[in-house]
Amino acid sequence: MVDASVSQRLVQAIIDNLPKPVPGQRPVHTLGIGVEGKFVASDVARTYCIAEHFNGTPVDASVRFSNGLGGPDRHDGWSDVRGMATRFHLSNGLASDLIGTTLGEFFVRNVDDFFEFSKIAKLAPYKKECWLQKIRDLLQLKFPPRNPYPGETESVDAGALRYADLHRFAQLGVFQVGLIGAPVSYVRAAYHAAHTFWVTAPDGVRRPVRFSWQPVAGVCNTDPKKAPRDDYLREELRERLQRWPARFMLMMMIGEAGDALDDCTKPWPGTRTRIAMGTLTLTKVADNQEEAGERISFNPNRLAPGIDPSEDPILKARLGAYEVSREMRGGCPFKWRPDNAK
Ligand code: HEM
């Protein structure tokens, strides 16, 4: 368990980097929308994992989609990481959470990295690079910063790129953030849980795995050459779900010898076996957004029996940090499964 003061400092480091912290709201992924759905496991899922939501019985699911930015301003059309936090509602009031973003790999390996990153990746006035400088950057194998959006005066990109220049492990994550763009819909993006988890099969075999949600409608971004719109993702989802449900496939990649198990900056080879674990069908935007979106508190360590966290230090650190944040904003209390009572 990560020290409570470290959890506090992690959340404070995020708040200190915000242009406009809003007490009572999440310091990151501030703007979001809660959606209702059902998850049905595939036939093969139960042979890999004994967790209740993989036994084939449909389970209710609550999902919160979000923009990655911290703060109250809605800039849906800006390039930004998006979040998809899912709660599988199990029997006896228990739950299992799965939190993913559109980023395949994270940019820090542990809390010390995170504190250093937070110091360097401060907001700074946007500097628009001329085309000549961009060519120079490319020739030096540096990633040229993108142009600011209309109204975007401060950016974290320059600091993050400086950090990535100093730390090779951060490059994949930081470069992905730079290129990520904006989805046409929250349900036209793929979301990755980044960390390794251990799943237990009915025969007792434990396997290291990584989970991702793949949208059945396919991934589609907005045209970066068109002026970005500030607010469309919630309305798009509302209208879409009134017409037709949206679906995601839960994919589980199985790790092999030599794969990074405790480091979420390192990708696994694309040749790893992937199992389709089930389908999530989203049916409606929740009526009560306070309960199903704003006050809900997800935690990547809230896991059904049959799924266990790896030793990834970032995953461990998120346990307490999300609790600190939840308490600060008055979110719903965290409920542990009985055999893991804290
Ligand atoms: C040291 C690393 C990290 C720290 C300190 C951190 C911190 C936080 C905090 C404080 C919140 C708000 C929690 C709340 O108030 O309920 C949050 C939300 C979130 N984080 Fe992280 N996070 C970290 C890494 C990650 C990673 C690796 C991912 C993706 C796999 C991720 C995805 C998300 C998402 C999607 C949300 C929004 C969840 C929701 O809708 O309630 N975070 N994070």
Short mmCIF file of C-alpha atoms and ligand atoms in Angstrom, two decimals:
data_model
loop_
_atom_site.label_atom_id
_atom_site.label_comp_id
_atom_site.label_asym_id
_atom_site.label_seq_id
_atom_site.Cartn_x
_atom_site.Cartn_y
_atom_site.Cartn_z
CA MET A 1 0.00 0.00 0.00
CA VAL A 2 1.39 3.40 -0.97
CA ASP A 3 1.87 5.81 1.97
CA ALA A 4 -1.14 8.11 2.52
CA SER A 5 1.02 11.23 2.29
CA VAL A 6 2.24 10.09 -1.14
CA SER A 7 -1.38 9.75 -2.29
CA GLN A 8 -2.05 13.30 -1.06
CA ARG A 9 1.04 14.64 -2.84
CA LEU A 10 0.09 12.91 -6.09
CA VAL A 11 -3.29 14.61 -6.13
CA GLN A 12 -1.78 17.94 -5.03
CA ALA A 13 0.79 17.73 -7.85
CA ILE A 14 -2.08 17.42 -10.33
CA ILE A 15 -4.03 20.30 -8.75
CA ASP A 16 -0.94 22.54 -8.71
CA ASN A 17 -0.65 22.16 -12.48
CA LEU A 18 -4.25 23.17 -13.20
CA PRO A 19 -5.03 26.56 -14.69
CA LYS A 20 -8.42 26.70 -12.92
CA PRO A 21 -8.84 24.07 -10.17
CA VAL A 22 -12.49 23.54 -9.32
CA PRO A 23 -13.03 22.28 -5.76
CA GLY A 24 -15.64 19.54 -5.72
CA GLN A 25 -14.71 18.18 -9.14
CA ARG A 26 -12.15 15.69 -10.41
CA PRO A 27 -8.73 17.35 -10.91
CA VAL A 28 -8.28 15.42 -14.17
CA HIS A 29 -10.91 13.97 -16.50
CA THR A 30 -13.13 16.68 -15.02
CA LEU A 31 -15.78 16.76 -17.71
CA GLY A 32 -17.61 13.57 -18.44
CA ILE A 33 -20.89 11.82 -18.96
CA GLY A 34 -22.38 8.74 -17.28
CA VAL A 35 -23.95 6.03 -19.43
CA GLU A 36 -25.83 2.79 -18.69
CA GLY A 37 -25.29 -0.55 -20.35
CA LYS A 38 -24.95 -4.30 -20.09
CA PHE A 39 -21.94 -6.55 -20.43
CA VAL A 40 -22.22 -10.10 -21.75
CA ALA A 41 -19.14 -12.30 -21.66
CA SER A 42 -18.14 -14.40 -24.65
CA ASP A 43 -18.33 -18.21 -24.38
CA VAL A 44 -14.57 -18.48 -24.11
CA ALA A 45 -14.14 -15.80 -21.40
CA ARG A 46 -15.00 -18.10 -18.49
CA THR A 47 -12.24 -20.55 -19.49
CA TYR A 48 -9.68 -17.79 -18.88
CA CYS A 49 -11.07 -16.01 -15.85
CA ILE A 50 -13.33 -16.98 -12.96
CA ALA A 51 -14.46 -13.39 -12.25
CA GLU A 52 -18.24 -13.19 -12.05
CA HIS A 53 -18.73 -10.88 -15.05
CA PHE A 54 -16.99 -13.42 -17.28
CA ASN A 55 -19.34 -16.32 -16.43
CA GLY A 56 -21.79 -15.50 -19.24
CA THR A 57 -24.65 -14.05 -17.19
CA PRO A 58 -25.37 -10.50 -18.39
CA VAL A 59 -24.28 -7.87 -15.83
CA ASP A 60 -25.27 -4.22 -15.58
CA ALA A 61 -22.50 -1.75 -16.31
CA SER A 62 -22.04 1.95 -15.55
CA VAL A 63 -19.63 3.84 -17.78
CA ARG A 64 -18.24 7.35 -17.45
CA PHE A 65 -16.65 8.80 -20.59
CA SER A 66 -14.46 11.84 -20.04
CA ASN A 67 -12.06 14.31 -21.55
CA GLY A 68 -8.58 14.04 -20.04
CA LEU A 69 -8.15 17.75 -19.31
CA GLY A 70 -8.53 18.98 -15.75
CA GLY A 71 -10.77 22.01 -15.30
CA PRO A 72 -14.23 23.18 -16.14
CA ASP A 73 -13.71 24.39 -19.73
CA ARG A 74 -15.20 22.16 -22.35
CA HIS A 75 -12.91 21.78 -25.32
CA ASP A 76 -14.23 18.60 -26.91
CA GLY A 77 -12.62 19.39 -30.26
CA TRP A 78 -9.10 19.81 -28.86
CA SER A 79 -6.58 17.01 -29.14
CA ASP A 80 -6.82 15.27 -25.78
CA VAL A 81 -6.73 11.85 -24.14
CA ARG A 82 -10.27 10.53 -23.47
CA GLY A 83 -11.29 8.26 -20.62
CA MET A 84 -13.68 5.36 -20.28
CA ALA A 85 -14.25 4.16 -16.73
CA THR A 86 -16.46 1.08 -16.44
CA ARG A 87 -18.08 -0.48 -13.41
CA PHE A 88 -19.39 -4.05 -13.70
CA HIS A 89 -22.18 -4.46 -11.12
CA LEU A 90 -21.89 -7.92 -9.60
CA SER A 91 -24.05 -9.88 -7.16
CA ASN A 92 -24.33 -8.94 -3.47
CA GLY A 93 -23.63 -5.27 -4.21
CA LEU A 94 -20.02 -5.92 -5.26
CA ALA A 95 -18.37 -4.40 -8.30
CA SER A 96 -15.32 -4.61 -10.52
CA ASP A 97 -13.90 -1.49 -12.22
CA LEU A 98 -11.89 -1.13 -15.41
CA ILE A 99 -10.45 2.28 -16.25
CA GLY A 100 -8.98 2.97 -19.65
CA THR A 101 -7.89 5.88 -21.78
CA THR A 102 -7.20 6.36 -25.46
CA LEU A 103 -3.49 6.22 -24.63
CA GLY A 104 -1.92 2.80 -25.24
CA GLU A 105 1.01 3.39 -22.90
CA PHE A 106 1.45 5.73 -19.94
CA PHE A 107 4.38 8.17 -19.75
CA VAL A 108 5.79 7.42 -16.27
CA ARG A 109 6.85 4.17 -14.57
CA ASN A 110 6.47 5.04 -10.88
CA VAL A 111 5.60 7.84 -8.44
CA ASP A 112 9.08 9.42 -8.47
CA ASP A 113 8.80 9.75 -12.26
CA PHE A 114 5.33 11.22 -11.81
CA PHE A 115 6.58 13.93 -9.42
CA GLU A 116 9.46 14.82 -11.74
CA PHE A 117 7.10 14.88 -14.73
CA SER A 118 4.69 17.17 -12.82
CA LYS A 119 7.53 19.63 -12.09
CA ILE A 120 8.67 19.81 -15.71
CA ALA A 121 5.33 19.53 -17.49
CA LYS A 122 3.94 22.82 -16.17
CA LEU A 123 1.58 24.94 -18.19
CA ALA A 124 3.44 27.56 -20.19
CA PRO A 125 2.41 30.22 -22.71
CA TYR A 126 2.04 28.68 -26.15
CA LYS A 127 4.90 29.29 -28.53
CA LYS A 128 3.97 28.83 -32.14
CA GLU A 129 6.89 27.30 -34.04
CA CYS A 130 7.59 28.49 -37.57
CA TRP A 131 7.76 25.83 -40.30
CA LEU A 132 11.57 26.11 -40.46
CA GLN A 133 11.87 25.25 -36.77
CA LYS A 134 9.50 22.32 -37.26
CA ILE A 135 11.76 20.94 -40.01
CA ARG A 136 14.79 21.43 -37.73
CA ASP A 137 12.97 19.51 -34.97
CA LEU A 138 12.19 16.64 -37.34
CA LEU A 139 15.77 16.50 -38.61
CA GLN A 140 16.94 16.22 -34.99
CA LEU A 141 14.36 13.43 -34.45
CA LYS A 142 12.44 15.71 -32.07
CA PHE A 143 8.68 15.83 -32.08
CA PRO A 144 7.53 19.30 -33.29
CA PRO A 145 4.77 20.81 -31.10
CA ARG A 146 1.40 21.25 -32.77
CA ASN A 147 -0.08 24.71 -33.41
CA PRO A 148 -2.36 26.11 -30.67
CA TYR A 149 -6.12 25.96 -31.11
CA PRO A 150 -8.01 29.25 -31.28
CA GLY A 151 -8.28 30.40 -27.65
CA GLU A 152 -5.56 28.03 -26.42
CA THR A 153 -3.01 30.25 -24.72
CA GLU A 154 -1.25 27.81 -22.40
CA SER A 155 0.08 24.37 -23.11
CA VAL A 156 1.63 21.49 -21.23
CA ASP A 157 3.07 20.04 -24.44
CA ALA A 158 6.43 21.82 -24.35
CA GLY A 159 7.18 20.63 -20.81
CA ALA A 160 6.03 17.09 -21.57
CA LEU A 161 8.22 17.01 -24.68
CA ARG A 162 11.20 18.28 -22.65
CA TYR A 163 10.56 15.45 -20.18
CA ALA A 164 10.35 12.94 -23.03
CA ASP A 165 13.62 14.26 -24.47
CA LEU A 166 15.25 13.49 -21.10
CA HIS A 167 13.58 10.11 -20.57
CA ARG A 168 13.33 7.55 -23.32
CA PHE A 169 10.68 5.49 -21.47
CA ALA A 170 8.29 8.47 -21.61
CA GLN A 171 8.54 8.98 -25.36
CA LEU A 172 5.89 6.55 -26.54
CA GLY A 173 3.22 7.92 -24.19
CA VAL A 174 4.09 11.59 -24.69
CA PHE A 175 4.25 11.30 -28.49
CA GLN A 176 0.91 9.49 -28.52
CA VAL A 177 -0.61 12.36 -26.52
CA GLY A 178 0.79 14.81 -29.09
CA LEU A 179 -0.85 12.98 -31.98
CA ILE A 180 -4.06 11.77 -30.39
CA GLY A 181 -6.63 14.21 -31.86
CA ALA A 182 -10.34 14.34 -31.00
CA PRO A 183 -12.85 11.51 -31.57
CA VAL A 184 -16.08 12.15 -33.49
CA SER A 185 -17.84 10.35 -30.65
CA TYR A 186 -16.89 8.87 -27.27
CA VAL A 187 -17.92 5.51 -28.75
CA ARG A 188 -15.65 5.86 -31.82
CA ALA A 189 -12.41 5.50 -29.82
CA ALA A 190 -10.46 2.55 -28.39
CA TYR A 191 -9.60 2.63 -24.68
CA HIS A 192 -6.71 0.82 -22.98
CA ALA A 193 -6.36 -0.05 -19.30
CA ALA A 194 -2.53 0.23 -19.67
CA HIS A 195 -1.53 -1.86 -16.62
CA THR A 196 -1.04 -5.59 -16.38
CA PHE A 197 -3.55 -7.58 -14.31
CA TRP A 198 -3.45 -11.26 -13.33
CA VAL A 199 -6.49 -13.37 -14.17
CA THR A 200 -7.18 -16.79 -12.65
CA ALA A 201 -8.74 -19.56 -14.77
CA PRO A 202 -11.03 -22.32 -13.39
CA ASP A 203 -8.08 -24.77 -13.40
CA GLY A 204 -6.11 -22.36 -11.20
CA VAL A 205 -3.76 -21.15 -13.96
CA ARG A 206 -2.87 -17.45 -13.52
CA ARG A 207 -2.08 -15.36 -16.58
CA PRO A 208 -0.78 -11.80 -16.93
CA VAL A 209 -3.13 -9.81 -19.17
CA ARG A 210 -3.88 -6.32 -20.49
CA PHE A 211 -7.41 -5.16 -21.29
CA SER A 212 -8.68 -2.82 -24.05
CA TRP A 213 -12.11 -1.76 -25.28
CA GLN A 214 -12.51 -1.77 -29.07
CA PRO A 215 -15.48 0.16 -30.47
CA VAL A 216 -17.61 -2.01 -32.77
CA ALA A 217 -18.40 1.07 -34.91
CA GLY A 218 -14.64 1.59 -35.44
CA VAL A 219 -12.23 4.34 -34.45
CA CYS A 220 -12.81 7.73 -36.08
CA ASN A 221 -11.30 11.14 -35.32
CA THR A 222 -12.49 14.60 -36.40
CA ASP A 223 -10.75 16.29 -39.32
CA PRO A 224 -7.79 18.17 -37.75
CA LYS A 225 -7.89 20.74 -40.57
CA LYS A 226 -11.37 21.92 -39.56
CA ALA A 227 -11.91 24.38 -36.70
CA PRO A 228 -12.52 22.41 -33.47
CA ARG A 229 -15.95 22.55 -31.79
CA ASP A 230 -16.13 23.19 -28.06
CA ASP A 231 -19.04 21.04 -27.01
CA TYR A 232 -20.41 18.11 -29.01
CA LEU A 233 -19.44 14.82 -27.38
CA ARG A 234 -22.22 14.63 -24.78
CA GLU A 235 -24.94 15.65 -27.22
CA GLU A 236 -23.64 13.30 -29.91
CA LEU A 237 -23.80 10.40 -27.46
CA ARG A 238 -27.28 11.31 -26.25
CA GLU A 239 -28.62 11.47 -29.83
CA ARG A 240 -26.80 8.33 -30.94
CA LEU A 241 -28.09 6.21 -28.04
CA GLN A 242 -31.65 7.42 -28.58
CA ARG A 243 -31.43 5.90 -32.07
CA TRP A 244 -29.36 2.77 -31.52
CA PRO A 245 -27.17 1.17 -28.85
CA ALA A 246 -23.38 1.46 -29.07
CA ARG A 247 -21.12 -1.53 -28.58
CA PHE A 248 -17.57 -2.22 -27.43
CA MET A 249 -15.67 -5.52 -27.46
CA LEU A 250 -13.53 -6.20 -24.41
CA MET A 251 -10.21 -7.57 -25.65
CA MET A 252 -7.72 -9.28 -23.35
CA MET A 253 -4.11 -9.63 -24.43
CA ILE A 254 -2.13 -12.45 -22.82
CA GLY A 255 1.44 -11.69 -21.80
CA GLU A 256 4.34 -14.00 -22.46
CA ALA A 257 7.78 -14.53 -20.96
CA GLY A 258 9.83 -11.34 -21.18
CA ASP A 259 6.86 -8.95 -21.44
CA ALA A 260 6.88 -5.96 -19.10
CA LEU A 261 4.47 -6.87 -16.31
CA ASP A 262 5.03 -3.99 -13.91
CA ASP A 263 5.79 -1.12 -16.27
CA CYS A 264 2.91 0.58 -18.06
CA THR A 265 5.23 2.65 -20.29
CA LYS A 266 6.26 -0.49 -22.18
CA PRO A 267 4.04 -1.98 -24.90
CA TRP A 268 3.68 -5.69 -25.46
CA PRO A 269 4.39 -7.10 -28.92
CA GLY A 270 1.40 -6.89 -31.26
CA THR A 271 1.68 -10.65 -31.89
CA ARG A 272 0.37 -11.57 -28.43
CA THR A 273 -2.78 -13.73 -28.25
CA ARG A 274 -5.94 -11.64 -27.87
CA ILE A 275 -9.13 -13.06 -26.48
CA ALA A 276 -12.52 -11.42 -27.08
CA MET A 277 -13.87 -11.47 -23.51
CA GLY A 278 -17.32 -10.04 -24.18
CA THR A 279 -19.50 -7.26 -25.49
CA LEU A 280 -20.58 -4.11 -23.72
CA THR A 281 -23.83 -2.64 -25.06
CA LEU A 282 -24.48 0.96 -24.06
CA THR A 283 -28.17 1.77 -24.11
CA LYS A 284 -28.74 5.21 -22.61
CA VAL A 285 -27.23 8.27 -21.06
CA ALA A 286 -27.99 8.00 -17.34
CA ASP A 287 -30.90 10.14 -16.15
CA ASN A 288 -29.15 11.03 -12.91
CA GLN A 289 -25.78 12.44 -13.98
CA GLU A 290 -24.86 13.38 -10.40
CA GLU A 291 -25.11 9.76 -9.27
CA ALA A 292 -23.93 7.96 -12.42
CA GLY A 293 -21.29 10.47 -13.50
CA GLU A 294 -20.17 13.18 -11.15
CA ARG A 295 -20.34 11.51 -7.70
CA ILE A 296 -19.37 8.00 -8.78
CA SER A 297 -15.82 7.02 -7.84
CA PHE A 298 -13.95 4.44 -9.88
CA ASN A 299 -10.72 2.79 -8.76
CA PRO A 300 -8.53 0.54 -10.93
CA ASN A 301 -7.85 -1.60 -7.85
CA ARG A 302 -11.51 -2.43 -7.26
CA LEU A 303 -11.43 -5.90 -8.78
CA ALA A 304 -13.69 -8.95 -8.65
CA PRO A 305 -12.22 -12.19 -7.21
CA GLY A 306 -10.41 -13.80 -10.14
CA ILE A 307 -8.65 -10.59 -11.21
CA ASP A 308 -5.65 -9.26 -9.27
CA PRO A 309 -3.48 -6.18 -9.68
CA SER A 310 0.11 -6.59 -10.85
CA GLU A 311 3.02 -5.05 -8.95
CA ASP A 312 3.00 -2.03 -11.31
CA PRO A 313 3.87 0.89 -8.97
CA ILE A 314 1.56 3.27 -10.85
CA LEU A 315 -1.38 0.91 -10.43
CA LYS A 316 -0.61 0.64 -6.70
CA ALA A 317 -0.31 4.42 -6.37
CA ARG A 318 -3.67 4.98 -8.02
CA LEU A 319 -5.41 3.07 -5.22
CA GLY A 320 -4.86 5.82 -2.63
CA ALA A 321 -4.72 8.79 -5.01
CA TYR A 322 -8.22 8.14 -6.33
CA GLU A 323 -9.48 7.80 -2.76
CA VAL A 324 -7.92 11.14 -1.75
CA SER A 325 -9.51 12.77 -4.78
CA ARG A 326 -12.84 11.08 -4.09
CA GLU A 327 -12.84 12.39 -0.52
CA MET A 328 -11.89 15.90 -1.65
CA ARG A 329 -14.76 16.08 -4.10
CA GLY A 330 -17.33 14.21 -1.98
CA GLY A 331 -17.66 11.20 -4.28
CA CYS A 332 -19.43 7.97 -3.32
CA PRO A 333 -17.42 5.92 -0.80
CA PHE A 334 -15.19 3.14 -1.95
CA LYS A 335 -16.48 -0.39 -1.30
CA TRP A 336 -14.04 -3.26 -1.17
CA ARG A 337 -14.86 -6.87 -1.81
CA PRO A 338 -15.06 -8.72 1.56
CA ASP A 339 -11.86 -10.78 1.11
CA ASN A 340 -9.87 -7.62 0.44
CA ALA A 341 -11.28 -5.42 3.18
CA LYS A 342 -9.30 -2.28 3.88
C1 HEM B 1 0.33 8.18 -11.02
C2 HEM B 1 -0.53 8.09 -12.03
C3 HEM B 1 -1.95 8.61 -11.94
C4 HEM B 1 -2.48 9.47 -11.04
C5 HEM B 1 -1.81 10.19 -9.87
C6 HEM B 1 -3.88 9.64 -11.40
C7 HEM B 1 -4.77 10.43 -10.73
C8 HEM B 1 -6.13 10.53 -11.00
C9 HEM B 1 -7.09 11.18 -10.17
C10 HEM B 1 -6.77 11.90 -8.85
C11 HEM B 1 -8.30 11.05 -10.76
C12 HEM B 1 -9.65 11.56 -10.23
C13 HEM B 1 -10.29 10.43 -9.42
C14 HEM B 1 -11.61 10.78 -8.80
O1 HEM B 1 -11.76 11.89 -8.27
O2 HEM B 1 -12.50 9.91 -8.80
C15 HEM B 1 -8.11 10.32 -11.97
C16 HEM B 1 -9.10 9.99 -12.87
C17 HEM B 1 -8.91 9.23 -13.99
N1 HEM B 1 -7.73 8.62 -14.39
FE1 HEM B 1 -5.97 8.71 -13.45
N2 HEM B 1 -4.15 8.87 -12.50
C18 HEM B 1 -2.99 8.23 -12.86
C19 HEM B 1 -2.83 7.32 -13.90
C20 HEM B 1 -3.82 6.96 -14.78
C21 HEM B 1 -3.69 5.96 -15.80
C22 HEM B 1 -2.43 5.11 -16.07
C23 HEM B 1 -4.88 5.91 -16.47
C24 HEM B 1 -5.29 5.02 -17.62
C25 HEM B 1 -5.09 3.74 -17.67
C26 HEM B 1 -5.78 6.88 -15.85
C27 HEM B 1 -7.07 7.14 -16.24
C28 HEM B 1 -7.98 7.93 -15.54
C29 HEM B 1 -9.37 8.12 -15.94
C30 HEM B 1 -10.07 7.56 -17.18
C31 HEM B 1 -9.95 8.92 -14.95
C32 HEM B 1 -11.42 9.39 -14.88
C33 HEM B 1 -12.21 8.33 -14.12
C34 HEM B 1 -13.66 8.74 -13.92
O3 HEM B 1 -14.34 8.98 -14.93
O4 HEM B 1 -14.09 8.81 -12.76
N3 HEM B 1 -5.10 7.48 -14.83
N4 HEM B 1 -6.78 9.99 -12.10
#
